[in-house]
Tab-separated table of N, CA, C and O in Angstrom:
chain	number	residue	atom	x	y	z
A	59	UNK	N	-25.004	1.230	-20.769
A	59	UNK	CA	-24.187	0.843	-19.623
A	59	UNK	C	-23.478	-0.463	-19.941
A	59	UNK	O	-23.817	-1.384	-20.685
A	60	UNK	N	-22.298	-0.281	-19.105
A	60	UNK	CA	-21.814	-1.813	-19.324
A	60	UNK	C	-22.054	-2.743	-18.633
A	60	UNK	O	-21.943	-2.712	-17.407
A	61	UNK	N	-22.483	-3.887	-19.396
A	61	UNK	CA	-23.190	-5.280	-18.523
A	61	UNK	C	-21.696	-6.675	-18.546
A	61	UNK	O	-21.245	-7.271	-19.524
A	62	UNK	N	-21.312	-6.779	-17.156
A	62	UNK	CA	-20.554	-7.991	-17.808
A	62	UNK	C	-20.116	-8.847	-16.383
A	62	UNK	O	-20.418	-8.467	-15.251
A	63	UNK	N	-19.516	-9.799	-16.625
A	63	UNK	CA	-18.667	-10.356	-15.014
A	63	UNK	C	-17.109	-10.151	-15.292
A	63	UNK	O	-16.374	-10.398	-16.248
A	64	UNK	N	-16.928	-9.570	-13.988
A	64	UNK	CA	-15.408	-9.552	-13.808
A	64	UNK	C	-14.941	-10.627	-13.030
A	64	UNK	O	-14.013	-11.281	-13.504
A	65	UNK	N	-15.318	-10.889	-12.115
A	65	UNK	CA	-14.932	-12.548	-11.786
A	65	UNK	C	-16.004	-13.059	-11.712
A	65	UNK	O	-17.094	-12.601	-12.056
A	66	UNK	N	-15.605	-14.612	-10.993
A	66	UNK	CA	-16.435	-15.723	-10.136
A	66	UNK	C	-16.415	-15.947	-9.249
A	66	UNK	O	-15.479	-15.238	-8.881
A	67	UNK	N	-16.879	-16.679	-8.033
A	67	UNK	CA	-16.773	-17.654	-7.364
A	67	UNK	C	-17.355	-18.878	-7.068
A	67	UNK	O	-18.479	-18.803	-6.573
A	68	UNK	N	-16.881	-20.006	-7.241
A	68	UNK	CA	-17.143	-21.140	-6.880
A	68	UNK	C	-17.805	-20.808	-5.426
A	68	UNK	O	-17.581	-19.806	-4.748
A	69	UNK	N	-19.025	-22.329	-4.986
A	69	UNK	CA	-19.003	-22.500	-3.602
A	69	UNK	C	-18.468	-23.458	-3.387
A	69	UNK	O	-17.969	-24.136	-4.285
A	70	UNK	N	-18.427	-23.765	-2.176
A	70	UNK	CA	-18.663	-22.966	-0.933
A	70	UNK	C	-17.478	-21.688	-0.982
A	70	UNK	O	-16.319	-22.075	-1.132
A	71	UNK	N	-17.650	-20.549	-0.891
A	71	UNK	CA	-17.153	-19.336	-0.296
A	71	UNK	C	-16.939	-19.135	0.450
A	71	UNK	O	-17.542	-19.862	1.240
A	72	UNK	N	-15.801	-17.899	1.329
A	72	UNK	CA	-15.957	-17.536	2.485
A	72	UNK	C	-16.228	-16.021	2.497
A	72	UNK	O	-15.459	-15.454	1.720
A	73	UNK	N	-17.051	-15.203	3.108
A	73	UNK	CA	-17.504	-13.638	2.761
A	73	UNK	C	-16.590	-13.463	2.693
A	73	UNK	O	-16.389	-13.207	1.505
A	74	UNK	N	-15.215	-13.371	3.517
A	74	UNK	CA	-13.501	-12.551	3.387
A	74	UNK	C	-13.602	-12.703	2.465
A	74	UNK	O	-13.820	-11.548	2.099
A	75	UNK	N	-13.647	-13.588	1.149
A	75	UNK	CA	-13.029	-13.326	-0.188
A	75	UNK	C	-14.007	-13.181	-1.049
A	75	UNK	O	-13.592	-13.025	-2.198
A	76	UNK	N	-15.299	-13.171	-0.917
A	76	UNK	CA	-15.542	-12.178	-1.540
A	76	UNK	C	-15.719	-11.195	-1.431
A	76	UNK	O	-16.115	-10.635	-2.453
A	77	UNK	N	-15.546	-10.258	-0.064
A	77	UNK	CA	-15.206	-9.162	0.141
A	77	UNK	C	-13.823	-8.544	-0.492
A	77	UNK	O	-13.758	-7.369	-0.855
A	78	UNK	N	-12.900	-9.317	-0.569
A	78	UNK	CA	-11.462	-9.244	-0.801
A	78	UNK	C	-11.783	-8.897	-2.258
A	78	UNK	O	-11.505	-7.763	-2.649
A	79	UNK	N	-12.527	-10.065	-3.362
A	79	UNK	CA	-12.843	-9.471	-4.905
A	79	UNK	C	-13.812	-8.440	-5.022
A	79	UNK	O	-13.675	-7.720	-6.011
A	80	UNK	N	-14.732	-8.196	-4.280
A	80	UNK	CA	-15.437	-7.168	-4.413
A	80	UNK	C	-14.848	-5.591	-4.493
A	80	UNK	O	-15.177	-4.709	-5.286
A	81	UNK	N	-13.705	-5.533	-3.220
A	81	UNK	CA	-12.712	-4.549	-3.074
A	81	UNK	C	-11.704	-4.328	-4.353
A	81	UNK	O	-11.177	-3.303	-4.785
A	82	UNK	N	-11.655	-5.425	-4.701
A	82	UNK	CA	-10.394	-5.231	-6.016
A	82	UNK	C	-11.063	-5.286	-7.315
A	82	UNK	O	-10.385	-5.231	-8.341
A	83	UNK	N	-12.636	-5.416	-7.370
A	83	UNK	CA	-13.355	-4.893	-8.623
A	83	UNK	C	-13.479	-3.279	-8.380
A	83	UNK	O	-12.801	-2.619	-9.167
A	84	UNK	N	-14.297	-2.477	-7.342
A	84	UNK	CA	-14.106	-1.540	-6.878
A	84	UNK	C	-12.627	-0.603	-7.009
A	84	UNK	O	-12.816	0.446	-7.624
A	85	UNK	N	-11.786	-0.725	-6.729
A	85	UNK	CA	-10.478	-0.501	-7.303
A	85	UNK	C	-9.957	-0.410	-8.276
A	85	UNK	O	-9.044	0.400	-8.432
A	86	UNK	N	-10.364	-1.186	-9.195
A	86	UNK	CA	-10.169	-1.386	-10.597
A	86	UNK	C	-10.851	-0.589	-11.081
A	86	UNK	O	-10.192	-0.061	-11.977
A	87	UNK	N	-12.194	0.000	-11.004
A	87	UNK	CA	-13.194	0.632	-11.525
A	87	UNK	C	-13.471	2.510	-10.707
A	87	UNK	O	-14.162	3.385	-11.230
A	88	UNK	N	-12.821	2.627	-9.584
A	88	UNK	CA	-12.319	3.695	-9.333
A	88	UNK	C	-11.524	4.579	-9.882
A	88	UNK	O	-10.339	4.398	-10.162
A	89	UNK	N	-12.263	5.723	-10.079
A	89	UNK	CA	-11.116	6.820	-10.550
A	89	UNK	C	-9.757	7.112	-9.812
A	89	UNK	O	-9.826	7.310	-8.599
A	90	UNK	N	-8.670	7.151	-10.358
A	90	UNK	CA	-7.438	7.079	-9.851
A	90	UNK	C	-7.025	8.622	-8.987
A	90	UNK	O	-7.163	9.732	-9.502
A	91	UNK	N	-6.642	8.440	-7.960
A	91	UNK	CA	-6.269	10.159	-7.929
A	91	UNK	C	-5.240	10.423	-8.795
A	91	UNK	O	-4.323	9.798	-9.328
A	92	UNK	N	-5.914	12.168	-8.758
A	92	UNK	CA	-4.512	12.731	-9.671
A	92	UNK	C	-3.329	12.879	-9.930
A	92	UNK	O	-2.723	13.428	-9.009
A	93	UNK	N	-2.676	12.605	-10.864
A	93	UNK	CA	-0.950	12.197	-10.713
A	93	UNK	C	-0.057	13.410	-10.031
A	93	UNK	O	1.168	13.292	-10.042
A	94	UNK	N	-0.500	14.253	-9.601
A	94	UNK	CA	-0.158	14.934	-9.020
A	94	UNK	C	1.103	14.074	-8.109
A	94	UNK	O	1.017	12.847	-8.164
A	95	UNK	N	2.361	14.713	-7.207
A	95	UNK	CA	2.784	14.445	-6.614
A	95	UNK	C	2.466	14.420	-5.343
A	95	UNK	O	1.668	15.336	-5.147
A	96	UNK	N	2.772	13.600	-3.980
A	96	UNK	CA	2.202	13.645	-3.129
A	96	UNK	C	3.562	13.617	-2.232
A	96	UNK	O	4.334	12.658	-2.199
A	97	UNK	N	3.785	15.323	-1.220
A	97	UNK	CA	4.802	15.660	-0.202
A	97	UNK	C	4.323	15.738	1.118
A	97	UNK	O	3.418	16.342	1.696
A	98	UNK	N	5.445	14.728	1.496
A	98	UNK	CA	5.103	14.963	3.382
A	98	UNK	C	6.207	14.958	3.819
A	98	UNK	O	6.815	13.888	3.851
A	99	UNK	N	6.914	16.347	4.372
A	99	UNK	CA	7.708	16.329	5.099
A	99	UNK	C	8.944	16.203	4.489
A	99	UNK	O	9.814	15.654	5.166
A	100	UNK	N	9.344	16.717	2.958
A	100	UNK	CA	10.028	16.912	2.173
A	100	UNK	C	10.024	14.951	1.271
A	100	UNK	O	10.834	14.641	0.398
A	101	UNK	N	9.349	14.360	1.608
A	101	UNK	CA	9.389	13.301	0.780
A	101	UNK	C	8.291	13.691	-0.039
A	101	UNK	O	7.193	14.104	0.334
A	102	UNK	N	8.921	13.427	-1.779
A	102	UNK	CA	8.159	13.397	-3.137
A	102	UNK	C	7.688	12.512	-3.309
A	102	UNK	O	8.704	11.868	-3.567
A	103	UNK	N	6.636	11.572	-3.437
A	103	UNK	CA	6.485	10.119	-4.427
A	103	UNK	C	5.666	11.014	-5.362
A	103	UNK	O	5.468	12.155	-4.944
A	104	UNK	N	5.054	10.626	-6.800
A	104	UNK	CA	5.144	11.606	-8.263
A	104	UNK	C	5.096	9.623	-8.952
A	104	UNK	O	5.942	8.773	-9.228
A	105	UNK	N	2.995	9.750	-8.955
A	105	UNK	CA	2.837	8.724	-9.310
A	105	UNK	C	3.028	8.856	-10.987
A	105	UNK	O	3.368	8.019	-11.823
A	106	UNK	N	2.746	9.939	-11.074
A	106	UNK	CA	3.446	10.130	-12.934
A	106	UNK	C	4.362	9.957	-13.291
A	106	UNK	O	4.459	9.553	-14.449
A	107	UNK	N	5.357	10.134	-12.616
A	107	UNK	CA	6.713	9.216	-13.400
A	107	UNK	C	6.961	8.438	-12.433
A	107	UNK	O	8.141	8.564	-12.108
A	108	UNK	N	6.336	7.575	-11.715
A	108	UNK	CA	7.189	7.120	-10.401
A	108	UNK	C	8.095	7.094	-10.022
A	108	UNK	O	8.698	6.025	-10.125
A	109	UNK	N	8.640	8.025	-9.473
A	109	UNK	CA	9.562	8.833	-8.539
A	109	UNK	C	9.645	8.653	-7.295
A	109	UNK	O	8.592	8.155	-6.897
A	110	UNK	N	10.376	8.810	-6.476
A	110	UNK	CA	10.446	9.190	-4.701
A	110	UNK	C	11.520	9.632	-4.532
A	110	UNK	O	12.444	8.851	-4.758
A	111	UNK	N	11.843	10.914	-4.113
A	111	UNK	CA	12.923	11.650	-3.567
A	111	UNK	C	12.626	12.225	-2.402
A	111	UNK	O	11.484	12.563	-2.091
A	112	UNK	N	13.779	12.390	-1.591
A	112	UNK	CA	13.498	12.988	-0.068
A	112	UNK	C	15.167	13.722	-0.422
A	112	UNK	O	16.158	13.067	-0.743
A	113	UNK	N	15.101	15.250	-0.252
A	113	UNK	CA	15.937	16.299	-0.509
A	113	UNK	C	16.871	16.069	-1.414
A	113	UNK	O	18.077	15.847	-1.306
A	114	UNK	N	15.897	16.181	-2.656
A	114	UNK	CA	16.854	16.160	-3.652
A	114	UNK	C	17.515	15.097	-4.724
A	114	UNK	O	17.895	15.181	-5.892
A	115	UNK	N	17.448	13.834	-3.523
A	115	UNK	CA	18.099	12.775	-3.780
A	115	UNK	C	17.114	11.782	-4.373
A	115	UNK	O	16.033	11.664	-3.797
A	116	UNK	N	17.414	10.897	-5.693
A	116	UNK	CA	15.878	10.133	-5.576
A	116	UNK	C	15.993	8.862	-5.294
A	116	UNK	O	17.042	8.219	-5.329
A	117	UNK	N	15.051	8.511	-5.043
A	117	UNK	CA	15.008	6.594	-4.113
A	117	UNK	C	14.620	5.750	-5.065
A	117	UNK	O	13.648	6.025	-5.768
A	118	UNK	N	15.421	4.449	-5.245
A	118	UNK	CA	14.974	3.840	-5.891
A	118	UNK	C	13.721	2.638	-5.193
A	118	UNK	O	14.045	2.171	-4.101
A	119	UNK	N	12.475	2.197	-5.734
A	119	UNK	CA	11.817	1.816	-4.837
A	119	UNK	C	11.207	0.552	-5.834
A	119	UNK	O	10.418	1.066	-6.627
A	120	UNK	N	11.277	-0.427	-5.980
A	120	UNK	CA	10.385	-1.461	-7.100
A	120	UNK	C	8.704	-1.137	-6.825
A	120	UNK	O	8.067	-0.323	-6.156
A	121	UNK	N	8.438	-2.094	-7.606
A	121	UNK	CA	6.773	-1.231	-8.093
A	121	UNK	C	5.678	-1.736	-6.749
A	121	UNK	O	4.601	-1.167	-6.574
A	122	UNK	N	6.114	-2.774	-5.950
A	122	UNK	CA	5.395	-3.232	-4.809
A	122	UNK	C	6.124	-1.991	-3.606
A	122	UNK	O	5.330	-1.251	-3.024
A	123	UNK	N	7.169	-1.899	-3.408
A	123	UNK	CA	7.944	-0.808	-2.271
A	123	UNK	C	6.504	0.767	-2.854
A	123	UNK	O	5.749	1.493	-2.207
A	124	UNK	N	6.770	0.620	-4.141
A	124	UNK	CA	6.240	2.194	-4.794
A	124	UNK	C	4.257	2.190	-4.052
A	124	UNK	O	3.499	3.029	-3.565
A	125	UNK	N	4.221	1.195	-4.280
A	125	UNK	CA	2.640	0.883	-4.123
A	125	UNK	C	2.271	1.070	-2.709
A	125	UNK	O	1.192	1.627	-2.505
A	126	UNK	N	3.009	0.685	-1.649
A	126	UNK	CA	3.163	0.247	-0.375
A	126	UNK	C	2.850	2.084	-0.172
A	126	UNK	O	1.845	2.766	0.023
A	127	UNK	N	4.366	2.366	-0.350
A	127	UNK	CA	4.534	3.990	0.196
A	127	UNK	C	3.600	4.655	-0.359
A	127	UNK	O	3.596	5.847	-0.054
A	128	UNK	N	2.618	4.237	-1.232
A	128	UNK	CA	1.734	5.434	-2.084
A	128	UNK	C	0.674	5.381	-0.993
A	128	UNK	O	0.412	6.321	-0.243
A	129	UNK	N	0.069	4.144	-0.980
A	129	UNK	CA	-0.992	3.846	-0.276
A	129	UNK	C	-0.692	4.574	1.331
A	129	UNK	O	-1.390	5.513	1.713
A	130	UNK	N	0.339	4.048	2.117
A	130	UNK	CA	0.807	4.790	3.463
A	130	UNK	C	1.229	6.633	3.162
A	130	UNK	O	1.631	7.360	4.070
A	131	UNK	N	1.104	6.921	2.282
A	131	UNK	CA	1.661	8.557	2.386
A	131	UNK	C	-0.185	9.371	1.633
A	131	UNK	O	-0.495	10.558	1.538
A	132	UNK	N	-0.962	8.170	1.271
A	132	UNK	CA	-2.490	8.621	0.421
A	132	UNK	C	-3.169	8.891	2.452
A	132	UNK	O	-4.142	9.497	2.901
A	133	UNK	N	-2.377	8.323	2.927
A	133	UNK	CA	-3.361	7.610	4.395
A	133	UNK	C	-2.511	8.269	5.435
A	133	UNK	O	-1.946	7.530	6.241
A	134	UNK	N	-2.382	9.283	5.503
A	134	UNK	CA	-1.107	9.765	6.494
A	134	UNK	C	-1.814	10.058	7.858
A	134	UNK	O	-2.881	10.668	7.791
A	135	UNK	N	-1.334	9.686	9.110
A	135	UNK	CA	-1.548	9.503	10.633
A	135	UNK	C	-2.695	8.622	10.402
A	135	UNK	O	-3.302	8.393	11.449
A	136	UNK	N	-3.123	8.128	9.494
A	136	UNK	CA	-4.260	6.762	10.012
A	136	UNK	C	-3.423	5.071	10.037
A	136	UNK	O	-2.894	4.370	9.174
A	137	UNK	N	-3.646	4.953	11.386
A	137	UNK	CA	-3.414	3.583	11.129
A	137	UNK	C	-4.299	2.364	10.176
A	137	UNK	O	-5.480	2.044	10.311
A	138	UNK	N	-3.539	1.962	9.437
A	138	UNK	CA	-3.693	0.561	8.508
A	138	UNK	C	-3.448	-0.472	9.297
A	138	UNK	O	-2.706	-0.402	10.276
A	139	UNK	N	-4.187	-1.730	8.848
A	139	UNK	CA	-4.234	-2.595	9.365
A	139	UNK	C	-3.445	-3.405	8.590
A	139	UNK	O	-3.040	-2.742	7.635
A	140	UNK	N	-2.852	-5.054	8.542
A	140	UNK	CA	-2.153	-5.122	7.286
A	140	UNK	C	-3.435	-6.256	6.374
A	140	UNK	O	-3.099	-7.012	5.462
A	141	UNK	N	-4.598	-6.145	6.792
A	141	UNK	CA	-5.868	-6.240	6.057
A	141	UNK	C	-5.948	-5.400	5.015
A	141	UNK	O	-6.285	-5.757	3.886
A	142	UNK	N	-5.567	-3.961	5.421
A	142	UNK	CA	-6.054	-2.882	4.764
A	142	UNK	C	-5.026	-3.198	3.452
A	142	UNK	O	-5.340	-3.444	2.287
A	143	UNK	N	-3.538	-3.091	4.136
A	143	UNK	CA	-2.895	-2.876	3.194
A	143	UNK	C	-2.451	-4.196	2.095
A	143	UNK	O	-1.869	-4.159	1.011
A	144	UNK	N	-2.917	-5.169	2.772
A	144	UNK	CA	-2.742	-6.070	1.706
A	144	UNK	C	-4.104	-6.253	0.517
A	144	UNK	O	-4.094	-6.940	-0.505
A	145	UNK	N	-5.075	-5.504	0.984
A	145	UNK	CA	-6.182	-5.299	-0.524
A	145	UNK	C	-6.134	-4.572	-0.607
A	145	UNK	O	-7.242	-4.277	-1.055
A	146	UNK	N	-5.150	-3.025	-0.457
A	146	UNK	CA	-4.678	-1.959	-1.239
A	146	UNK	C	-3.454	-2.327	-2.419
A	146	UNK	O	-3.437	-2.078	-3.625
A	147	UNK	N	-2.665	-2.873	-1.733
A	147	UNK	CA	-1.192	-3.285	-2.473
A	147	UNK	C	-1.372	-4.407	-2.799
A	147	UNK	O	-0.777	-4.474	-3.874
A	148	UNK	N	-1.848	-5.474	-2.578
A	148	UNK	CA	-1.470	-6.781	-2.997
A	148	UNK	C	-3.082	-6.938	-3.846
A	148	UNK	O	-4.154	-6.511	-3.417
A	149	UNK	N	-2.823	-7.756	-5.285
A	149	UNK	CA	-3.927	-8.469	-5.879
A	149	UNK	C	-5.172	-9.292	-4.602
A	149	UNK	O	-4.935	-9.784	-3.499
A	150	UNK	N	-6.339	-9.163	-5.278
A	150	UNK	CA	-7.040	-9.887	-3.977
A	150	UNK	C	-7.010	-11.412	-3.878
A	150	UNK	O	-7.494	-12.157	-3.026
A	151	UNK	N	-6.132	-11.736	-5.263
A	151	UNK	CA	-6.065	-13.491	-5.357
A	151	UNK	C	-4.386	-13.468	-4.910
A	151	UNK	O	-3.712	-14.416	-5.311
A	152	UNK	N	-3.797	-12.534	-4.190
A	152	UNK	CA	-2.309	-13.285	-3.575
A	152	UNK	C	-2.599	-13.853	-2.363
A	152	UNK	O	-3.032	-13.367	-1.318
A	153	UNK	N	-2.252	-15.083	-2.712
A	153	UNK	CA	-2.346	-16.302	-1.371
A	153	UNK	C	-0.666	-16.483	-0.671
A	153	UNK	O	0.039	-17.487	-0.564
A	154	UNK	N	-0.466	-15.286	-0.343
A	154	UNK	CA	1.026	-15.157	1.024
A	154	UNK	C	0.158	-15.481	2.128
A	154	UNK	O	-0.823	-16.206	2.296
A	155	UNK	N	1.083	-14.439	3.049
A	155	UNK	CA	0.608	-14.506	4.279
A	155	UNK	C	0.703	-12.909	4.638
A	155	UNK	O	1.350	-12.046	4.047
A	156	UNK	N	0.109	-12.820	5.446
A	156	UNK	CA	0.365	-11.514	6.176
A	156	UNK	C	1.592	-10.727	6.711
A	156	UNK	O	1.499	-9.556	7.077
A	157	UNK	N	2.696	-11.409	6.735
A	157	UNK	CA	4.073	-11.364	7.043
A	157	UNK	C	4.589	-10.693	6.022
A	157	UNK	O	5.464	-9.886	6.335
A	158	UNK	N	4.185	-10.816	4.350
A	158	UNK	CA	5.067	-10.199	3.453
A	158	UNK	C	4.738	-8.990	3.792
A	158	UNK	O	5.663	-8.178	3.820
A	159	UNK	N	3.403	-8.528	4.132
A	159	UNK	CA	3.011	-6.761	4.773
A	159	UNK	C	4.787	-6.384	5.381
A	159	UNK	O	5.557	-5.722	4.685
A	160	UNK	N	5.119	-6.852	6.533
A	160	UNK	CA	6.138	-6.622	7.614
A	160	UNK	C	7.386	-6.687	6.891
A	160	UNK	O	8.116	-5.696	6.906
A	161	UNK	N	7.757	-7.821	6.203
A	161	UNK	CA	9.055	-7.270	5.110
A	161	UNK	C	8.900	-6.417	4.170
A	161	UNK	O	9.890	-5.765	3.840
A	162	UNK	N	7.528	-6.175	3.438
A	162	UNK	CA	7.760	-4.400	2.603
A	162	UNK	C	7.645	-3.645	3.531
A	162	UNK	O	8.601	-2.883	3.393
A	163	UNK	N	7.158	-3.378	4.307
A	163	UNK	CA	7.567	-2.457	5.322
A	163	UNK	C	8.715	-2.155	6.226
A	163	UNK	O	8.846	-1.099	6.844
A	164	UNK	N	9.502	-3.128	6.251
A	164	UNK	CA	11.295	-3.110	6.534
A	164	UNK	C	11.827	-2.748	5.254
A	164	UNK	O	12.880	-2.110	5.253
A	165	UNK	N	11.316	-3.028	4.224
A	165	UNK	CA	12.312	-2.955	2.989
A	165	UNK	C	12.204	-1.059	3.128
A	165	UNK	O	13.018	-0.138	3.189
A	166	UNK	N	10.674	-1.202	3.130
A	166	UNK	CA	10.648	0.897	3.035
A	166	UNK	C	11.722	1.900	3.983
A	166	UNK	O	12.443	2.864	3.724
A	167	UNK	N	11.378	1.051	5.301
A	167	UNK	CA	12.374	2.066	6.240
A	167	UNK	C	14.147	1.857	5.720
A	167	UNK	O	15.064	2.669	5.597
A	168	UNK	N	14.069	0.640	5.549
A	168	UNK	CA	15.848	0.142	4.898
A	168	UNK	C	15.880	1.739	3.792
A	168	UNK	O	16.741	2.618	3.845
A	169	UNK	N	15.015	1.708	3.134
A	169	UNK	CA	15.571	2.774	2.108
A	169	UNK	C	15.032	4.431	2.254
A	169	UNK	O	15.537	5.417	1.717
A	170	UNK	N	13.814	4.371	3.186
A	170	UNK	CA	13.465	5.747	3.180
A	170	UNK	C	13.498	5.861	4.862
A	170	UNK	O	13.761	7.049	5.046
A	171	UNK	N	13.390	5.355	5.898
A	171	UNK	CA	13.969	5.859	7.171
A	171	UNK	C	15.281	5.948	7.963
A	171	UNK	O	15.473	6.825	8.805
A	172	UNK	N	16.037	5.144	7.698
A	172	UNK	CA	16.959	4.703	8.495
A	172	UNK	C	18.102	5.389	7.344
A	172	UNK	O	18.919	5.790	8.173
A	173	UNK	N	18.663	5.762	6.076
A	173	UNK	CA	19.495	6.441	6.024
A	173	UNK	C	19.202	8.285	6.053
A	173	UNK	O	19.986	9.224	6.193
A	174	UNK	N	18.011	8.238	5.891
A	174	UNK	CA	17.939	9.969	6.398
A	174	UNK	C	17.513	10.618	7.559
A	174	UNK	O	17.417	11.841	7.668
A	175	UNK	N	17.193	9.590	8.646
A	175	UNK	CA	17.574	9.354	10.427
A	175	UNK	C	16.254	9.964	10.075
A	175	UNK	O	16.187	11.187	10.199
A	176	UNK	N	14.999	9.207	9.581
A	176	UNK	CA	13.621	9.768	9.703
A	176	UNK	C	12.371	8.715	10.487
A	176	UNK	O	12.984	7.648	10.442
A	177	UNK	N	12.024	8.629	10.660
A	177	UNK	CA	11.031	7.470	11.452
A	177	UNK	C	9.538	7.708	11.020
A	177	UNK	O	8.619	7.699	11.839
A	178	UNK	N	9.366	7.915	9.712
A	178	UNK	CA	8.023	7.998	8.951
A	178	UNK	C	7.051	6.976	8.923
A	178	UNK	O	5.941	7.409	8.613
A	179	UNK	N	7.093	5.849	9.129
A	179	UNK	CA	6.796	4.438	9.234
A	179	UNK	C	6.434	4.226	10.373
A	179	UNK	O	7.543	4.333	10.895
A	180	UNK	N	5.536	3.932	11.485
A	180	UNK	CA	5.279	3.351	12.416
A	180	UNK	C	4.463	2.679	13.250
A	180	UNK	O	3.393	3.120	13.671
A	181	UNK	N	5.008	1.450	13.547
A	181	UNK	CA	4.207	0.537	14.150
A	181	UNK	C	3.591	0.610	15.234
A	181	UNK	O	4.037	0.754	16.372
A	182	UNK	N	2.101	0.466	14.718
A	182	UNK	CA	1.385	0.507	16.222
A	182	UNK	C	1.313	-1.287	16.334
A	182	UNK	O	1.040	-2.168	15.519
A	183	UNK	N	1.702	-1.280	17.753
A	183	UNK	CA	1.382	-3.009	17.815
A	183	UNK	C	0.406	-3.486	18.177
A	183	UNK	O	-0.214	-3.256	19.216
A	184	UNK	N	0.164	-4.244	17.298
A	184	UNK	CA	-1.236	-5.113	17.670
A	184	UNK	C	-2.853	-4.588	16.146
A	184	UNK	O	-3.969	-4.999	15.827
A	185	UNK	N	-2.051	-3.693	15.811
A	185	UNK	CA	-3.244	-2.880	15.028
A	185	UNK	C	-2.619	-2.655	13.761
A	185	UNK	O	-3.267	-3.036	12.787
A	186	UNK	N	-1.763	-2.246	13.601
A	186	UNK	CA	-1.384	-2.040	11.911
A	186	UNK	C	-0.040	-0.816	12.215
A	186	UNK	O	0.553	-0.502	13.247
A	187	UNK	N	0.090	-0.271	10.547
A	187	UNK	CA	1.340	0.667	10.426
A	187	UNK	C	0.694	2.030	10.314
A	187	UNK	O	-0.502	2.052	10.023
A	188	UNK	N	1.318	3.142	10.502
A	188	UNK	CA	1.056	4.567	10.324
A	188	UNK	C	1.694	5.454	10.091
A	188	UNK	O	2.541	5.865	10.885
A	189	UNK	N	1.451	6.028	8.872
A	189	UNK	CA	2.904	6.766	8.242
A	189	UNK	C	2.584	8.198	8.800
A	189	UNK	O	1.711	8.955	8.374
A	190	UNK	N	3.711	8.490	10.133
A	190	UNK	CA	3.363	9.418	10.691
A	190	UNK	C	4.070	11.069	10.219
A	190	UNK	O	5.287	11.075	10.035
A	191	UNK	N	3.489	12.087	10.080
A	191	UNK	CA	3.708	13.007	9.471
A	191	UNK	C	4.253	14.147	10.552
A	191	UNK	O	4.408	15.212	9.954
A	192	UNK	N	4.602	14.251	12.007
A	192	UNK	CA	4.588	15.099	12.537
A	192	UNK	C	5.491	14.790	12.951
A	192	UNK	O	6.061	15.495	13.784
């Protein structure tokens, strides 16, 4: 077996972060799902070549937009919190704020709701986002 440390922490600590590295050792050490493509509602994302097309057409998306939509289309009608999604998508050592959640999530609808008049994205307020499928 393999014996080793993947991180540290100094004290004093706060449990959030090491919950936060615990989650992103876990992650790291998780089997990936299969590259299979993943369709909802005629949108492709196709983590094997990273791709996203919605009829035909393909989207260009940078590798944080790509990450965002993978994680929200892996999680479809569950609301995320932007807890969730910032130790899905974001490293567990990015020290933003919670706000960059809300601009990748404008950046997504800028390119995958609002020119194909779709509303896949949605905010529950007070609780998180939910990439709704129906």
């Amino acid at each position: 077996a393999e014996v080793g440390a993947f991180d540290y922490i100094s004290k004093p600590f706060s449990t959030k972060e090491l919950l936060a590295r615990v989650r992103a050792v876990l992650r790291r050490h998780s089997p990936e799902p299969s590259g299979e493509a993943i369709v909802i509602a005629g949108l492709s994302l196709d983590s094997a070549t990273h791709r996203v097309s919605f009829a035909d057409q393909a989207l260009k998306l940078g590798p944080t937009e790509f990450k965002l939509l993978r994680y929200l289309m892996l999680n479809p009608n569950r609301v995320l919190s932007k807890t969730q999604i910032l130790d899905h998508v974001w490293d567990y050592d990015f020290r933003g704020e919670a706000g960059i959640v809300e601009s990748y999530i404008s950046y997504l609808r800028r390119k995958i709701d609002r020119p194909f008049d779709r509303n896949d994205i949605e905010t529950v307020r007070g609780v998180g986002y939910r990439f709704e499928t129906e």
